[in-house]
Tab-separated table of C-alpha atoms in Angstrom:
chain	number	residue	atom	x	y	z
Z	15	UNK	CA	36.145	46.063	41.933
Z	16	UNK	CA	36.388	49.015	44.364
Z	17	UNK	CA	34.777	52.414	44.327
Z	18	UNK	CA	36.421	55.393	42.683
Z	19	UNK	CA	37.552	56.561	46.141
Z	20	UNK	CA	39.155	53.100	46.926
Z	21	UNK	CA	41.005	53.281	43.606
Z	22	UNK	CA	42.237	56.705	44.205
Z	23	UNK	CA	43.464	55.706	47.642
Z	24	UNK	CA	45.511	52.919	46.196
Z	25	UNK	CA	47.576	55.613	44.430
Z	26	UNK	CA	48.236	57.928	47.459
Z	27	UNK	CA	47.611	58.537	51.139
Z	28	UNK	CA	43.997	59.091	52.388
Z	29	UNK	CA	45.061	62.249	53.983
Z	30	UNK	CA	46.543	63.715	50.742
Z	31	UNK	CA	43.538	62.400	48.775
Z	32	UNK	CA	40.991	64.100	51.072
Z	33	UNK	CA	43.154	67.285	51.197
Z	34	UNK	CA	42.853	67.400	47.319
Z	35	UNK	CA	39.100	66.853	47.406
Z	36	UNK	CA	38.720	69.864	49.744
Z	37	UNK	CA	35.910	68.511	51.900
Z	38	UNK	CA	34.792	71.671	53.517
Z	39	UNK	CA	32.950	71.742	56.857
Z	40	UNK	CA	29.177	71.159	57.207
Z	41	UNK	CA	26.390	71.403	59.618
Z	42	UNK	CA	26.380	67.585	59.719
Z	43	UNK	CA	29.846	67.455	61.147
Z	44	UNK	CA	28.917	70.218	63.590
Z	45	UNK	CA	26.092	68.008	64.656
Z	46	UNK	CA	28.449	65.161	65.408
Z	47	UNK	CA	30.679	67.416	67.400
Z	48	UNK	CA	27.755	68.484	69.422
Z	49	UNK	CA	26.629	64.930	70.009
Z	50	UNK	CA	30.198	64.248	71.288
Z	51	UNK	CA	29.931	67.040	73.787
Z	52	UNK	CA	26.455	66.169	74.958
Z	53	UNK	CA	27.304	62.471	75.458
Z	54	UNK	CA	30.719	62.808	77.154
Z	55	UNK	CA	30.140	65.868	79.377
Z	56	UNK	CA	33.092	67.631	77.885
Z	57	UNK	CA	32.834	71.312	76.863
Z	58	UNK	CA	33.907	71.528	73.317
Z	59	UNK	CA	34.461	69.263	70.303
Z	60	UNK	CA	35.634	69.182	66.794
Z	61	UNK	CA	35.916	66.854	63.811
Z	62	UNK	CA	39.100	67.179	61.938
Z	63	UNK	CA	40.997	65.664	58.923
Z	64	UNK	CA	44.795	65.717	58.912
Z	65	UNK	CA	47.503	66.108	56.439
Z	66	UNK	CA	51.311	66.186	56.907
Z	67	UNK	CA	51.258	69.410	58.882
Z	68	UNK	CA	47.795	70.713	59.275
Z	69	UNK	CA	44.525	70.005	61.007
Z	70	UNK	CA	41.508	70.904	58.830
Z	71	UNK	CA	38.421	71.373	60.926
Z	72	UNK	CA	35.206	70.158	59.142
Z	73	UNK	CA	32.863	70.475	62.224
Z	74	UNK	CA	32.874	71.976	65.693
Z	75	UNK	CA	30.747	72.680	68.748
Z	76	UNK	CA	31.349	74.882	71.635
Z	77	UNK	CA	34.390	76.616	70.157
Z	78	UNK	CA	35.181	78.658	67.014
Z	79	UNK	CA	37.865	76.817	65.271
Z	80	UNK	CA	39.778	77.378	62.149
Z	81	UNK	CA	42.417	75.257	60.524
Z	82	UNK	CA	45.691	75.122	62.362
Z	83	UNK	CA	49.148	73.542	62.463
Z	84	UNK	CA	49.443	70.095	64.140
Z	85	UNK	CA	51.103	70.115	67.466
Z	86	UNK	CA	50.443	66.379	68.156
Z	87	UNK	CA	52.099	63.893	65.841
Z	88	UNK	CA	49.790	61.763	63.765
Z	89	UNK	CA	51.216	58.616	65.405
Z	90	UNK	CA	49.968	59.936	68.733
Z	91	UNK	CA	46.443	60.442	67.348
Z	92	UNK	CA	46.296	57.315	65.195
Z	93	UNK	CA	44.637	55.164	67.819
Z	94	UNK	CA	41.042	54.149	68.360
Z	95	UNK	CA	41.095	56.234	71.624
Z	96	UNK	CA	43.469	58.825	72.876
Z	97	UNK	CA	43.060	60.441	76.331
Z	98	UNK	CA	45.300	63.152	77.777
Z	99	UNK	CA	44.181	64.131	81.318
Z	100	UNK	CA	46.887	66.660	81.271
Z	101	UNK	CA	46.914	67.901	77.610
Z	102	UNK	CA	47.904	71.434	78.819
Z	103	UNK	CA	51.249	70.001	80.197
Z	104	UNK	CA	51.754	67.482	77.413
Z	105	UNK	CA	51.095	69.955	74.540
Z	106	UNK	CA	51.523	73.528	75.784
Z	107	UNK	CA	51.897	74.928	72.306
Z	108	UNK	CA	48.484	73.537	71.055
Z	109	UNK	CA	46.064	76.257	70.068
Z	110	UNK	CA	43.356	74.424	72.040
Z	111	UNK	CA	45.663	74.697	75.142
Z	112	UNK	CA	47.536	78.007	74.820
Z	113	UNK	CA	44.448	80.248	74.627
Z	114	UNK	CA	44.334	80.713	70.951
Z	115	UNK	CA	41.089	78.822	70.616
Z	116	UNK	CA	40.707	77.527	74.191
Z	117	UNK	CA	42.514	76.588	77.429
Z	118	UNK	CA	41.884	72.867	77.493
Z	119	UNK	CA	43.151	70.667	80.385
Z	120	UNK	CA	41.754	67.314	79.451
Z	121	UNK	CA	41.483	65.841	75.955
Z	122	UNK	CA	39.657	62.673	74.496
Z	123	UNK	CA	39.737	61.669	70.943
Z	124	UNK	CA	38.761	58.903	68.603
Z	125	UNK	CA	40.536	58.143	65.293
Z	126	UNK	CA	38.710	58.350	61.970
Z	127	UNK	CA	39.732	55.794	59.417
Z	128	UNK	CA	39.028	55.606	55.718
Z	129	UNK	CA	39.267	52.160	54.328
Z	130	UNK	CA	41.625	51.268	57.256
Z	131	UNK	CA	43.839	54.337	56.928
Z	132	UNK	CA	43.995	57.048	59.677
Z	133	UNK	CA	42.807	60.377	58.143
Z	134	UNK	CA	41.490	62.399	61.071
Z	135	UNK	CA	39.838	62.347	64.425
Z	136	UNK	CA	36.963	63.586	66.537
Z	137	UNK	CA	38.100	65.259	69.739
Z	138	UNK	CA	36.537	66.660	72.790
Z	139	UNK	CA	38.134	68.791	75.333
Z	140	UNK	CA	37.383	70.709	78.636
Z	141	UNK	CA	39.029	73.281	80.750
Z	142	UNK	CA	38.414	70.959	83.816
Z	143	UNK	CA	40.919	68.459	84.994
Z	144	UNK	CA	39.345	64.977	84.405
Z	145	UNK	CA	41.584	62.218	85.610
Z	146	UNK	CA	39.882	59.293	83.877
Z	147	UNK	CA	37.146	58.716	81.321
Z	148	UNK	CA	34.633	55.914	81.358
Z	149	UNK	CA	34.378	53.065	78.956
Z	150	UNK	CA	31.028	54.379	77.874
Z	151	UNK	CA	32.617	57.727	76.913
Z	152	UNK	CA	35.279	55.992	74.909
Z	153	UNK	CA	32.655	53.713	73.120
Z	154	UNK	CA	30.633	56.826	72.235
Z	155	UNK	CA	33.665	58.527	70.787
Z	156	UNK	CA	34.485	55.483	68.674
Z	157	UNK	CA	30.857	55.264	67.474
Z	158	UNK	CA	30.791	58.918	66.487
Z	159	UNK	CA	34.119	58.473	64.740
Z	160	UNK	CA	32.776	55.654	62.765
Z	161	UNK	CA	29.789	57.752	61.817
Z	162	UNK	CA	32.012	60.707	60.840
Z	163	UNK	CA	34.175	58.290	58.744
Z	164	UNK	CA	31.184	57.066	56.864
Z	165	UNK	CA	30.068	60.580	56.150
Z	166	UNK	CA	33.515	61.528	54.933
Z	167	UNK	CA	33.571	58.487	52.650
Z	168	UNK	CA	30.157	59.386	51.290
Z	169	UNK	CA	31.075	63.064	50.738
Z	170	UNK	CA	34.328	62.248	49.140
Z	171	UNK	CA	32.758	59.579	46.875
Z	172	UNK	CA	30.025	62.123	45.811
Z	173	UNK	CA	32.653	64.738	45.088
Z	174	UNK	CA	34.601	62.303	42.921
Z	175	UNK	CA	31.432	61.152	41.068
Z	176	UNK	CA	30.425	64.844	40.350
Z	177	UNK	CA	33.919	65.378	39.026
Z	178	UNK	CA	33.515	62.310	36.666
Z	179	UNK	CA	30.109	63.716	35.492
Z	180	UNK	CA	31.578	67.161	34.786
Z	181	UNK	CA	34.395	65.787	32.898
Z	182	UNK	CA	32.161	63.720	30.794
Z	183	UNK	CA	29.810	66.743	30.071
Z	184	UNK	CA	32.941	68.782	29.084
Z	185	UNK	CA	34.170	66.416	26.427
């Protein structure tokens, strides 16, 4: 028998379930974004959850980010590693490219998965043009995405458990 979160996910998409739980940002996710910047030598990073149309930022470092409309399709991000050495050319309307939040030239991200379903990503970017990233940078991003995924699972499970407790108390 699975956890409450696993059972809930069987009835809907992970992205919609997490959006319904409203997992707000925290210093822990900021810390993961900081680790991504420090270990990849990029300038800024953020941890984000996705839904159909929006990017919900739950942690950031090196940039003040708010939630924003998706400019990259989920299928483009739904990979263990995504690298755009020319993100400014590929996605000129992105708020991390067009000056709304930053003027990024290079992008690297790792997908975050919840029980095998893509729900978000951790992304780093820089205003420098970087033609290629190392295997070590990619592995670091994958590792941090796994840690972020585990933290999201834990936070979502706790929120569901607290909801169950409050519903029992209010009977």
